[in-house]
mmCIF file of C-alpha atoms and ligand atoms in Angstrom:
data_model
loop_
_atom_site.group_PDB
_atom_site.id
_atom_site.type_symbol
_atom_site.label_atom_id
_atom_site.label_comp_id
_atom_site.label_asym_id
_atom_site.label_seq_id
_atom_site.Cartn_x
_atom_site.Cartn_y
_atom_site.Cartn_z
ATOM 1 C CA MET A 25 14.390 17.291 -45.236
ATOM 2 C CA THR A 26 16.036 16.278 -48.493
ATOM 3 C CA PRO A 27 18.528 13.440 -48.036
ATOM 4 C CA LEU A 28 22.042 14.624 -47.274
ATOM 5 C CA ASP A 29 24.120 15.005 -50.411
ATOM 6 C CA SER A 30 27.506 13.493 -49.469
ATOM 7 C CA LYS A 31 30.574 15.661 -49.902
ATOM 8 C CA LEU A 32 32.598 12.460 -50.206
ATOM 9 C CA PRO A 33 30.272 10.182 -52.188
ATOM 10 C CA ASN A 34 33.086 7.828 -53.220
ATOM 11 C CA VAL A 35 34.345 7.245 -49.717
ATOM 12 C CA GLY A 36 33.194 4.240 -47.730
ATOM 13 C CA THR A 37 34.788 2.419 -44.823
ATOM 14 C CA THR A 38 38.480 2.150 -45.670
ATOM 15 C CA ILE A 39 39.966 -1.141 -46.788
ATOM 16 C CA PHE A 40 42.229 -1.000 -43.715
ATOM 17 C CA THR A 41 39.229 -1.042 -41.385
ATOM 18 C CA LEU A 42 37.426 -3.643 -43.499
ATOM 19 C CA MET A 43 40.375 -6.036 -43.596
ATOM 20 C CA SER A 44 41.030 -5.623 -39.869
ATOM 21 C CA GLN A 45 37.342 -6.366 -39.174
ATOM 22 C CA LEU A 46 37.437 -9.396 -41.461
ATOM 23 C CA ALA A 47 40.642 -10.564 -39.761
ATOM 24 C CA GLU A 48 38.976 -10.325 -36.361
ATOM 25 C CA GLN A 49 35.815 -12.042 -37.559
ATOM 26 C CA HIS A 50 37.804 -15.009 -38.941
ATOM 27 C CA ARG A 51 40.529 -14.986 -36.277
ATOM 28 C CA ALA A 52 43.077 -14.336 -39.001
ATOM 29 C CA ILE A 53 46.612 -13.096 -38.388
ATOM 30 C CA ASN A 54 46.366 -9.436 -39.247
ATOM 31 C CA LEU A 55 49.234 -8.377 -41.518
ATOM 32 C CA SER A 56 46.964 -5.872 -43.271
ATOM 33 C CA GLN A 57 46.802 -2.560 -41.420
ATOM 34 C CA GLY A 58 50.141 -0.790 -40.893
ATOM 35 C CA PHE A 59 50.717 -0.957 -37.175
ATOM 36 C CA PRO A 60 53.417 -2.713 -35.129
ATOM 37 C CA ASP A 61 52.528 -5.371 -32.576
ATOM 38 C CA PHE A 62 55.503 -4.455 -30.382
ATOM 39 C CA GLN A 63 55.693 -1.805 -27.685
ATOM 40 C CA PRO A 64 57.083 1.750 -27.791
ATOM 41 C CA PRO A 65 60.463 2.204 -25.999
ATOM 42 C CA PRO A 66 59.959 1.505 -22.238
ATOM 43 C CA GLU A 67 61.576 4.805 -21.199
ATOM 44 C CA LEU A 68 59.174 6.693 -23.402
ATOM 45 C CA LEU A 69 56.271 4.884 -21.738
ATOM 46 C CA GLU A 70 57.654 5.845 -18.323
ATOM 47 C CA LEU A 71 57.780 9.475 -19.420
ATOM 48 C CA VAL A 72 54.152 9.239 -20.549
ATOM 49 C CA VAL A 73 53.166 7.896 -17.126
ATOM 50 C CA GLN A 74 55.092 10.738 -15.470
ATOM 51 C CA ALA A 75 53.428 13.309 -17.738
ATOM 52 C CA LEU A 76 50.013 11.896 -16.894
ATOM 53 C CA GLY A 77 50.868 12.253 -13.201
ATOM 54 C CA GLY A 78 52.016 15.836 -13.777
ATOM 55 C CA ARG A 79 50.313 18.987 -14.883
ATOM 56 C CA TYR A 80 49.927 18.368 -18.611
ATOM 57 C CA HIS A 81 46.192 17.997 -18.881
ATOM 58 C CA GLN A 82 45.200 21.324 -20.392
ATOM 59 C CA TYR A 83 45.513 22.544 -23.972
ATOM 60 C CA ALA A 84 49.026 22.470 -25.386
ATOM 61 C CA PRO A 85 50.116 25.611 -27.255
ATOM 62 C CA MET A 86 48.317 25.741 -30.627
ATOM 63 C CA PRO A 87 51.462 25.036 -32.759
ATOM 64 C CA GLY A 88 52.645 22.408 -30.275
ATOM 65 C CA SER A 89 54.841 22.161 -27.184
ATOM 66 C CA MET A 90 57.822 24.493 -27.596
ATOM 67 C CA ALA A 91 60.132 21.902 -26.015
ATOM 68 C CA LEU A 92 59.006 19.308 -28.556
ATOM 69 C CA ARG A 93 59.352 21.680 -31.509
ATOM 70 C CA THR A 94 62.838 22.605 -30.320
ATOM 71 C CA ALA A 95 63.796 18.926 -30.075
ATOM 72 C CA ILE A 96 62.492 18.350 -33.605
ATOM 73 C CA ALA A 97 64.493 21.310 -34.935
ATOM 74 C CA GLU A 98 67.607 19.822 -33.346
ATOM 75 C CA LYS A 99 66.863 16.425 -34.877
ATOM 76 C CA LEU A 100 66.369 17.928 -38.365
ATOM 77 C CA ARG A 101 69.678 19.734 -38.016
ATOM 78 C CA ALA A 102 71.621 16.716 -36.768
ATOM 79 C CA LEU A 103 70.099 14.236 -39.183
ATOM 80 C CA TYR A 104 69.575 16.161 -42.413
ATOM 81 C CA SER A 105 71.504 19.434 -41.899
ATOM 82 C CA VAL A 106 68.137 21.165 -42.267
ATOM 83 C CA GLN A 107 67.573 24.411 -40.356
ATOM 84 C CA ALA A 108 63.939 24.802 -39.297
ATOM 85 C CA ASP A 109 62.826 27.490 -36.877
ATOM 86 C CA PRO A 110 60.749 25.833 -34.141
ATOM 87 C CA VAL A 111 58.785 29.050 -33.623
ATOM 88 C CA THR A 112 57.674 29.650 -37.201
ATOM 89 C CA GLU A 113 58.321 26.482 -39.207
ATOM 90 C CA ILE A 114 57.378 23.413 -37.138
ATOM 91 C CA THR A 115 53.796 22.552 -36.150
ATOM 92 C CA ILE A 116 52.711 19.562 -34.064
ATOM 93 C CA THR A 117 49.572 17.881 -35.410
ATOM 94 C CA SER A 118 47.326 14.982 -34.486
ATOM 95 C CA GLY A 119 49.157 12.485 -36.649
ATOM 96 C CA ALA A 120 50.653 13.011 -40.083
ATOM 97 C CA THR A 121 47.092 12.579 -41.331
ATOM 98 C CA GLU A 122 46.093 15.883 -39.780
ATOM 99 C CA ALA A 123 49.231 17.581 -41.140
ATOM 100 C CA ILE A 124 48.318 16.320 -44.633
ATOM 101 C CA PHE A 125 44.736 17.522 -44.288
ATOM 102 C CA ASP A 126 45.808 20.944 -42.961
ATOM 103 C CA ALA A 127 48.409 21.461 -45.700
ATOM 104 C CA ILE A 128 45.900 20.570 -48.398
ATOM 105 C CA GLN A 129 43.183 22.834 -46.977
ATOM 106 C CA ALA A 130 45.757 25.623 -46.631
ATOM 107 C CA VAL A 131 46.721 25.746 -50.309
ATOM 108 C CA VAL A 132 44.123 24.010 -52.482
ATOM 109 C CA ARG A 133 41.256 26.162 -53.806
ATOM 110 C CA ARG A 134 38.161 25.313 -55.823
ATOM 111 C CA ASP A 135 39.057 23.569 -59.119
ATOM 112 C CA ASP A 136 42.789 23.502 -58.394
ATOM 113 C CA GLU A 137 44.568 20.364 -59.524
ATOM 114 C CA VAL A 138 46.571 18.205 -57.154
ATOM 115 C CA ILE A 139 48.892 15.587 -58.635
ATOM 116 C CA VAL A 140 49.317 12.317 -56.738
ATOM 117 C CA PHE A 141 51.255 9.230 -57.769
ATOM 118 C CA ASP A 142 49.412 5.924 -57.687
ATOM 119 C CA PRO A 143 49.555 3.694 -55.760
ATOM 120 C CA CYS A 144 49.023 6.353 -53.097
ATOM 121 C CA TYR A 145 47.979 6.672 -49.471
ATOM 122 C CA ASP A 146 44.236 6.889 -49.109
ATOM 123 C CA SER A 147 43.861 10.157 -47.188
ATOM 124 C CA TYR A 148 45.153 12.448 -49.940
ATOM 125 C CA GLU A 149 42.214 12.457 -52.320
ATOM 126 C CA PRO A 150 39.351 12.991 -49.807
ATOM 127 C CA SER A 151 41.275 15.951 -48.355
ATOM 128 C CA VAL A 152 41.637 17.442 -51.846
ATOM 129 C CA THR A 153 37.944 16.831 -52.591
ATOM 130 C CA LEU A 154 36.872 18.589 -49.378
ATOM 131 C CA ALA A 155 39.012 21.566 -50.386
ATOM 132 C CA GLY A 156 37.105 21.695 -53.714
ATOM 133 C CA GLY A 157 40.140 20.575 -55.709
ATOM 134 C CA ARG A 158 40.561 17.867 -58.315
ATOM 135 C CA THR A 159 42.971 14.975 -57.811
ATOM 136 C CA VAL A 160 44.999 14.012 -60.879
ATOM 137 C CA HIS A 161 46.364 10.476 -60.559
ATOM 138 C CA LEU A 162 49.630 9.631 -62.300
ATOM 139 C CA PRO A 163 50.751 6.004 -62.086
ATOM 140 C CA LEU A 164 54.238 5.248 -60.834
ATOM 141 C CA THR A 165 56.103 3.005 -63.267
ATOM 142 C CA PHE A 166 55.354 -0.663 -62.710
ATOM 143 C CA PRO A 167 56.817 -2.799 -61.142
ATOM 144 C CA ASP A 168 59.633 -0.550 -59.882
ATOM 145 C CA PHE A 169 57.408 2.295 -58.643
ATOM 146 C CA ARG A 170 59.386 5.272 -59.969
ATOM 147 C CA ILE A 171 58.033 8.674 -61.027
ATOM 148 C CA ASP A 172 57.433 8.870 -64.770
ATOM 149 C CA TRP A 173 59.072 12.276 -65.282
ATOM 150 C CA GLN A 174 57.823 12.679 -68.828
ATOM 151 C CA ARG A 175 54.205 12.183 -67.734
ATOM 152 C CA LEU A 176 54.662 14.561 -64.851
ATOM 153 C CA ARG A 177 56.099 17.192 -67.209
ATOM 154 C CA GLU A 178 53.098 16.761 -69.536
ATOM 155 C CA THR A 179 50.596 16.955 -66.671
ATOM 156 C CA LEU A 180 51.929 19.987 -64.796
ATOM 157 C CA SER A 181 50.169 23.206 -65.781
ATOM 158 C CA SER A 182 49.116 26.558 -64.388
ATOM 159 C CA ARG A 183 46.149 24.701 -62.860
ATOM 160 C CA THR A 184 48.442 22.520 -60.711
ATOM 161 C CA ARG A 185 48.420 23.801 -57.162
ATOM 162 C CA LEU A 186 50.059 20.936 -55.316
ATOM 163 C CA VAL A 187 52.102 17.805 -55.987
ATOM 164 C CA ILE A 188 52.160 15.074 -53.325
ATOM 165 C CA VAL A 189 55.099 12.680 -53.022
ATOM 166 C CA ASN A 190 55.694 9.935 -50.492
ATOM 167 C CA SER A 191 59.083 8.423 -49.689
ATOM 168 C CA PRO A 192 59.722 5.822 -48.324
ATOM 169 C CA HIS A 193 56.653 4.830 -50.267
ATOM 170 C CA ASN A 194 53.605 3.026 -48.937
ATOM 171 C CA PRO A 195 52.808 0.405 -50.274
ATOM 172 C CA SER A 196 55.858 -0.319 -52.492
ATOM 173 C CA GLY A 197 58.762 0.638 -50.211
ATOM 174 C CA ALA A 198 60.402 2.582 -53.091
ATOM 175 C CA LEU A 199 62.622 5.545 -52.166
ATOM 176 C CA LEU A 200 63.060 8.953 -53.771
ATOM 177 C CA THR A 201 66.710 10.004 -54.114
ATOM 178 C CA PRO A 202 68.287 13.479 -53.973
ATOM 179 C CA ALA A 203 68.505 13.229 -57.790
ATOM 180 C CA ASP A 204 64.729 12.669 -57.928
ATOM 181 C CA PHE A 205 64.161 15.800 -55.851
ATOM 182 C CA GLU A 206 66.492 17.728 -58.171
ATOM 183 C CA ARG A 207 64.401 16.572 -61.143
ATOM 184 C CA LEU A 208 61.200 17.492 -59.323
ATOM 185 C CA ALA A 209 62.549 20.966 -58.521
ATOM 186 C CA GLU A 210 63.344 21.536 -62.209
ATOM 187 C CA LEU A 211 59.859 20.510 -63.288
ATOM 188 C CA LEU A 212 58.055 22.568 -60.628
ATOM 189 C CA ARG A 213 60.202 25.683 -61.191
ATOM 190 C CA PRO A 214 57.945 27.411 -63.754
ATOM 191 C CA TYR A 215 54.773 26.895 -61.711
ATOM 192 C CA ASP A 216 53.121 28.436 -58.650
ATOM 193 C CA CYS A 217 52.800 24.992 -57.238
ATOM 194 C CA TYR A 218 53.433 23.606 -53.760
ATOM 195 C CA LEU A 219 54.887 20.280 -52.710
ATOM 196 C CA LEU A 220 53.586 18.008 -49.968
ATOM 197 C CA SER A 221 56.272 15.495 -49.021
ATOM 198 C CA ASP A 222 54.949 12.625 -46.929
ATOM 199 C CA GLU A 223 57.980 11.246 -45.090
ATOM 200 C CA VAL A 224 56.335 9.306 -42.283
ATOM 201 C CA TYR A 225 58.609 6.268 -42.837
ATOM 202 C CA GLU A 226 61.801 8.382 -42.802
ATOM 203 C CA HIS A 227 63.553 5.949 -40.444
ATOM 204 C CA VAL A 228 62.505 2.740 -42.148
ATOM 205 C CA VAL A 229 65.096 2.485 -44.941
ATOM 206 C CA PHE A 230 67.226 -0.542 -45.697
ATOM 207 C CA ASP A 231 70.511 -1.821 -47.113
ATOM 208 C CA GLY A 232 72.506 1.220 -46.028
ATOM 209 C CA ALA A 233 70.295 3.706 -47.908
ATOM 210 C CA ARG A 234 69.746 7.129 -46.370
ATOM 211 C CA HIS A 235 66.360 8.790 -46.362
ATOM 212 C CA ALA A 236 66.315 11.813 -48.673
ATOM 213 C CA THR A 237 64.087 14.588 -47.354
ATOM 214 C CA ALA A 238 62.592 17.238 -49.628
ATOM 215 C CA LEU A 239 63.581 19.741 -46.927
ATOM 216 C CA ALA A 240 67.255 19.246 -47.791
ATOM 217 C CA HIS A 241 66.641 20.593 -51.298
ATOM 218 C CA PRO A 242 66.871 24.369 -50.767
ATOM 219 C CA GLU A 243 64.643 25.261 -53.709
ATOM 220 C CA LEU A 244 61.946 22.669 -52.972
ATOM 221 C CA ALA A 245 62.009 23.506 -49.266
ATOM 222 C CA GLN A 246 60.687 26.965 -50.136
ATOM 223 C CA ARG A 247 57.457 25.485 -51.484
ATOM 224 C CA CYS A 248 57.252 22.361 -49.366
ATOM 225 C CA PHE A 249 55.204 21.014 -46.491
ATOM 226 C CA ALA A 250 57.049 17.944 -45.163
ATOM 227 C CA VAL A 251 55.048 15.706 -42.829
ATOM 228 C CA PHE A 252 56.290 13.213 -40.238
ATOM 229 C CA SER A 253 54.749 10.808 -37.741
ATOM 230 C CA PHE A 254 55.747 10.016 -34.156
ATOM 231 C CA GLY A 255 53.377 7.070 -34.403
ATOM 232 C CA LYS A 256 55.567 5.429 -37.043
ATOM 233 C CA THR A 257 58.874 6.279 -35.378
ATOM 234 C CA TYR A 258 58.001 5.147 -31.852
ATOM 235 C CA HIS A 259 55.749 2.134 -32.585
ATOM 236 C CA ALA A 260 52.789 4.127 -31.272
ATOM 237 C CA THR A 261 50.384 4.641 -34.157
ATOM 238 C CA GLY A 262 47.490 4.941 -31.699
ATOM 239 C CA TRP A 263 48.928 8.135 -30.248
ATOM 240 C CA LYS A 264 48.154 9.999 -33.475
ATOM 241 C CA LEU A 265 50.882 12.562 -33.137
ATOM 242 C CA GLY A 266 52.971 13.999 -35.956
ATOM 243 C CA TYR A 267 54.293 17.264 -37.326
ATOM 244 C CA ALA A 268 54.618 19.464 -40.369
ATOM 245 C CA VAL A 269 57.700 21.430 -41.379
ATOM 246 C CA ALA A 270 57.243 24.306 -43.812
ATOM 247 C CA PRO A 271 58.552 27.850 -44.406
ATOM 248 C CA PRO A 272 57.003 30.524 -42.158
ATOM 249 C CA ALA A 273 54.375 31.763 -44.637
ATOM 250 C CA LEU A 274 53.212 28.195 -45.390
ATOM 251 C CA SER A 275 53.293 27.181 -41.727
ATOM 252 C CA ALA A 276 51.189 30.236 -40.864
ATOM 253 C CA GLU A 277 48.497 29.109 -43.310
ATOM 254 C CA LEU A 278 48.701 25.497 -42.152
ATOM 255 C CA ARG A 279 48.254 26.694 -38.557
ATOM 256 C CA ARG A 280 45.158 28.666 -39.523
ATOM 257 C CA VAL A 281 43.594 25.355 -40.488
ATOM 258 C CA HIS A 282 45.099 23.329 -37.633
ATOM 259 C CA GLN A 283 43.708 25.902 -35.198
ATOM 260 C CA TYR A 284 40.157 25.006 -36.224
ATOM 261 C CA VAL A 285 40.590 21.300 -36.857
ATOM 262 C CA THR A 286 42.047 20.317 -33.489
ATOM 263 C CA PHE A 287 43.389 23.620 -32.095
ATOM 264 C CA ALA A 288 46.162 21.670 -30.346
ATOM 265 C CA SER A 289 47.289 18.062 -30.094
ATOM 266 C CA THR A 290 47.401 15.872 -27.028
ATOM 267 C CA SER A 291 49.392 17.545 -24.289
ATOM 268 C CA PRO A 292 50.904 14.784 -22.062
ATOM 269 C CA LEU A 293 52.221 12.836 -25.035
ATOM 270 C CA GLN A 294 53.917 15.946 -26.405
ATOM 271 C CA GLN A 295 55.580 16.477 -23.046
ATOM 272 C CA ALA A 296 56.800 12.864 -22.892
ATOM 273 C CA LEU A 297 58.104 12.948 -26.468
ATOM 274 C CA ALA A 298 59.927 16.243 -25.877
ATOM 275 C CA LEU A 299 61.792 14.739 -22.907
ATOM 276 C CA PHE A 300 62.466 11.472 -24.730
ATOM 277 C CA LEU A 301 63.845 13.174 -27.842
ATOM 278 C CA ALA A 302 66.110 15.365 -25.728
ATOM 279 C CA ALA A 303 67.354 12.393 -23.669
ATOM 280 C CA HIS A 304 67.640 9.903 -26.572
ATOM 281 C CA PRO A 305 68.331 11.836 -29.739
ATOM 282 C CA GLU A 306 69.972 8.694 -31.136
ATOM 283 C CA HIS A 307 66.962 6.395 -30.699
ATOM 284 C CA HIS A 308 65.916 6.438 -34.366
ATOM 285 C CA LEU A 309 69.412 5.395 -35.509
ATOM 286 C CA GLN A 310 68.687 1.759 -34.683
ATOM 287 C CA LEU A 311 65.385 1.667 -36.552
ATOM 288 C CA PRO A 312 66.738 0.829 -40.040
ATOM 289 C CA ALA A 313 68.572 -2.265 -38.732
ATOM 290 C CA PHE A 314 65.638 -3.214 -36.509
ATOM 291 C CA TYR A 315 63.163 -3.160 -39.403
ATOM 292 C CA GLN A 316 65.597 -4.623 -41.927
ATOM 293 C CA GLU A 317 65.932 -7.674 -39.713
ATOM 294 C CA ARG A 318 62.142 -8.025 -39.773
ATOM 295 C CA ARG A 319 61.981 -7.533 -43.529
ATOM 296 C CA ASP A 320 64.618 -10.231 -44.044
ATOM 297 C CA TYR A 321 62.998 -12.562 -41.524
ATOM 298 C CA PHE A 322 59.670 -12.267 -43.310
ATOM 299 C CA ALA A 323 61.293 -12.626 -46.760
ATOM 300 C CA ARG A 324 62.970 -15.873 -45.609
ATOM 301 C CA ALA A 325 59.623 -17.103 -44.356
ATOM 302 C CA LEU A 326 57.957 -16.218 -47.671
ATOM 303 C CA ALA A 327 60.705 -18.070 -49.575
ATOM 304 C CA ALA A 328 59.128 -21.350 -48.432
ATOM 305 C CA THR A 329 55.760 -20.343 -49.940
ATOM 306 C CA LYS A 330 54.520 -19.834 -53.486
ATOM 307 C CA LEU A 331 54.343 -16.075 -52.903
ATOM 308 C CA ARG A 332 57.083 -13.978 -54.487
ATOM 309 C CA PRO A 333 58.224 -10.876 -52.570
ATOM 310 C CA LEU A 334 59.094 -7.738 -54.576
ATOM 311 C CA PRO A 335 62.213 -5.740 -53.669
ATOM 312 C CA ALA A 336 61.515 -3.634 -50.550
ATOM 313 C CA ALA A 337 63.838 -0.660 -49.962
ATOM 314 C CA GLY A 338 61.895 0.986 -47.130
ATOM 315 C CA THR A 339 58.714 1.113 -44.971
ATOM 316 C CA TYR A 340 57.413 -1.856 -43.016
ATOM 317 C CA PHE A 341 55.440 -3.222 -45.922
ATOM 318 C CA GLN A 342 56.246 -6.097 -48.220
ATOM 319 C CA LEU A 343 54.497 -6.523 -51.552
ATOM 320 C CA ALA A 344 54.155 -10.102 -52.715
ATOM 321 C CA ASP A 345 53.052 -11.565 -56.036
ATOM 322 C CA TYR A 346 50.507 -14.361 -55.613
ATOM 323 C CA GLY A 347 50.247 -15.179 -59.338
ATOM 324 C CA ALA A 348 51.520 -18.743 -58.713
ATOM 325 C CA VAL A 349 48.691 -19.342 -56.219
ATOM 326 C CA SER A 350 45.571 -17.828 -57.718
ATOM 327 C CA GLU A 351 44.026 -16.066 -60.680
ATOM 328 C CA LEU A 352 41.647 -14.111 -58.427
ATOM 329 C CA ARG A 353 41.731 -10.322 -58.532
ATOM 330 C CA ASP A 354 43.542 -8.884 -55.538
ATOM 331 C CA VAL A 355 40.487 -7.753 -53.522
ATOM 332 C CA GLU A 356 38.888 -11.204 -53.836
ATOM 333 C CA PHE A 357 42.220 -12.887 -53.183
ATOM 334 C CA ALA A 358 42.745 -10.855 -49.981
ATOM 335 C CA ARG A 359 39.251 -11.818 -48.764
ATOM 336 C CA TRP A 360 39.840 -15.468 -49.665
ATOM 337 C CA LEU A 361 43.231 -15.509 -47.955
ATOM 338 C CA THR A 362 41.722 -14.043 -44.789
ATOM 339 C CA ILE A 363 38.668 -16.283 -44.665
ATOM 340 C CA GLU A 364 40.138 -19.566 -45.932
ATOM 341 C CA HIS A 365 43.749 -19.341 -44.750
ATOM 342 C CA GLY A 366 43.625 -16.926 -41.831
ATOM 343 C CA VAL A 367 46.080 -14.274 -43.021
ATOM 344 C CA ALA A 368 44.879 -10.720 -43.668
ATOM 345 C CA THR A 369 46.642 -8.478 -46.219
ATOM 346 C CA ILE A 370 45.824 -5.364 -48.227
ATOM 347 C CA PRO A 371 45.137 -5.683 -51.981
ATOM 348 C CA ILE A 372 47.198 -3.028 -53.763
ATOM 349 C CA SER A 373 44.510 -2.079 -56.295
ATOM 350 C CA VAL A 374 42.854 0.011 -53.547
ATOM 351 C CA PHE A 375 45.790 2.426 -53.724
ATOM 352 C CA TYR A 376 45.067 3.115 -57.419
ATOM 353 C CA ARG A 377 42.478 4.907 -59.508
ATOM 354 C CA ASP A 378 43.382 2.646 -62.482
ATOM 355 C CA PRO A 379 45.082 -0.433 -61.039
ATOM 356 C CA PRO A 380 47.563 -2.323 -63.216
ATOM 357 C CA ASP A 381 46.816 -5.916 -64.117
ATOM 358 C CA ALA A 382 48.843 -7.315 -61.227
ATOM 359 C CA ARG A 383 48.470 -10.008 -58.604
ATOM 360 C CA LEU A 384 49.926 -8.206 -55.603
ATOM 361 C CA VAL A 385 49.026 -7.901 -51.946
ATOM 362 C CA ARG A 386 50.718 -5.893 -49.201
ATOM 363 C CA PHE A 387 51.892 -7.471 -45.957
ATOM 364 C CA CYS A 388 52.863 -5.442 -42.878
ATOM 365 C CA PHE A 389 55.927 -7.058 -41.299
ATOM 366 C CA ALA A 390 56.117 -4.748 -38.250
ATOM 367 C CA LYS A 391 55.262 -7.759 -36.121
ATOM 368 C CA GLU A 392 56.904 -10.018 -33.567
ATOM 369 C CA ASN A 393 58.641 -13.076 -35.032
ATOM 370 C CA VAL A 394 55.985 -15.377 -33.536
ATOM 371 C CA THR A 395 53.310 -13.480 -35.476
ATOM 372 C CA LEU A 396 55.321 -13.647 -38.722
ATOM 373 C CA ASP A 397 56.082 -17.358 -38.130
ATOM 374 C CA ALA A 398 52.435 -18.167 -37.555
ATOM 375 C CA ALA A 399 51.464 -16.299 -40.738
ATOM 376 C CA ALA A 400 54.214 -18.016 -42.739
ATOM 377 C CA GLN A 401 53.064 -21.419 -41.528
ATOM 378 C CA ARG A 402 49.594 -20.700 -42.922
ATOM 379 C CA LEU A 403 50.976 -19.262 -46.157
ATOM 380 C CA ARG A 404 53.046 -22.397 -46.769
ATOM 381 C CA ARG A 405 49.793 -24.313 -47.199
ATOM 382 C CA LEU A 406 48.765 -22.265 -50.221
HETATM 383 C C1 PLP B 14 52.099 7.098 -46.329
HETATM 384 C C2 PLP B 14 51.430 7.442 -45.057
HETATM 385 N N1 PLP B 14 51.200 8.730 -44.765
HETATM 386 C C3 PLP B 14 50.594 9.102 -43.624
HETATM 387 C C4 PLP B 14 50.170 8.168 -42.697
HETATM 388 C C5 PLP B 14 49.458 8.623 -41.451
HETATM 389 O O1 PLP B 14 50.289 8.774 -40.371
HETATM 390 P P1 PLP B 14 49.668 9.054 -38.907
HETATM 391 O O2 PLP B 14 49.261 7.740 -38.350
HETATM 392 O O3 PLP B 14 50.777 9.724 -38.160
HETATM 393 O O4 PLP B 14 48.501 9.964 -39.106
HETATM 394 C C6 PLP B 14 50.382 6.805 -42.963
HETATM 395 C C7 PLP B 14 49.895 5.787 -42.013
HETATM 396 O O5 PLP B 14 49.752 4.639 -42.333
HETATM 397 C C8 PLP B 14 51.035 6.443 -44.165
HETATM 398 O O6 PLP B 14 51.243 5.151 -44.455
#
């Protein structure tokens, strides 16, 4: 047989896996991959145990548990004044990653263009490639990570099928505002182009800011798939459960894909989350303060090092400039820091097609204080 011709020739093991492996190999403190080292809410865990002891072991309904979709609709209404019909507009998926993949497969056809803003999350481009589309990378402005509206205007065309935005933004923490969405709506208006709004860090926003959802913009909502993650909200990234919200016609197409990717997502966890959301609709309200305290704790710890943190408005990531420590490029620096100093980070060039000439690495501060203290102690030696 002829050797298999890869459909994703540029994809190897992700940097997140590589850095976590390197961290393990060198017993480094792992502040690279984006996962918390604290537990989900205890009552939610009890509900999971109950669900496992109950009769929730067979396939969930294809679009997701109706009780969970209803709870999500209620949350969207209470939090953002967004009306979403749980029957036709909300679909439970196996993580936001699956929602992103499904949305992309649903709309992108051969040779369509998909605009992403670098630095961007790594799952977007492979999903576009598998759909036969072409990813067009536009850099966010540097170092404040804003959309360059002029470049977007010049790049949009009748070939553009989808634009992907992410706010709060991984890895920079930058936020899109309602004014940004207004600008985006104006620019997309002339085109038959969809919007994928990745809002998985919706509850991790700081300094009194409010998360702006694309769904609250009536015009954008008509062309938008918004994706969310229970993993991020409930400190349970390993559960791989999320959801997509989109108008009925878009949800119907997304479900056609979802039906043949996973058919349905894990049943007992959906049951537990439905009960938890109904019993504790306010749980997410404490998340901004909870994560802000961690951001500030880590920033104070970094202040005693030669690393310089960049402003962080949201997400549980902190970018830091290591220019005062080393001239190494970021990938080599991240390896060196892991191997020689026992702290694993993510170099930000991996989020770019054409990285800027910067000396930045990303730390995940969703960690217990003892973990952050231990990392800071090592970083002080740099
Ligand atoms: C920007 C962004 N989108 C999507 C995801 C994936 O979310 P999930 O774990 O729910 O698939 C992540 C996870 O790190 C992320 O950072």
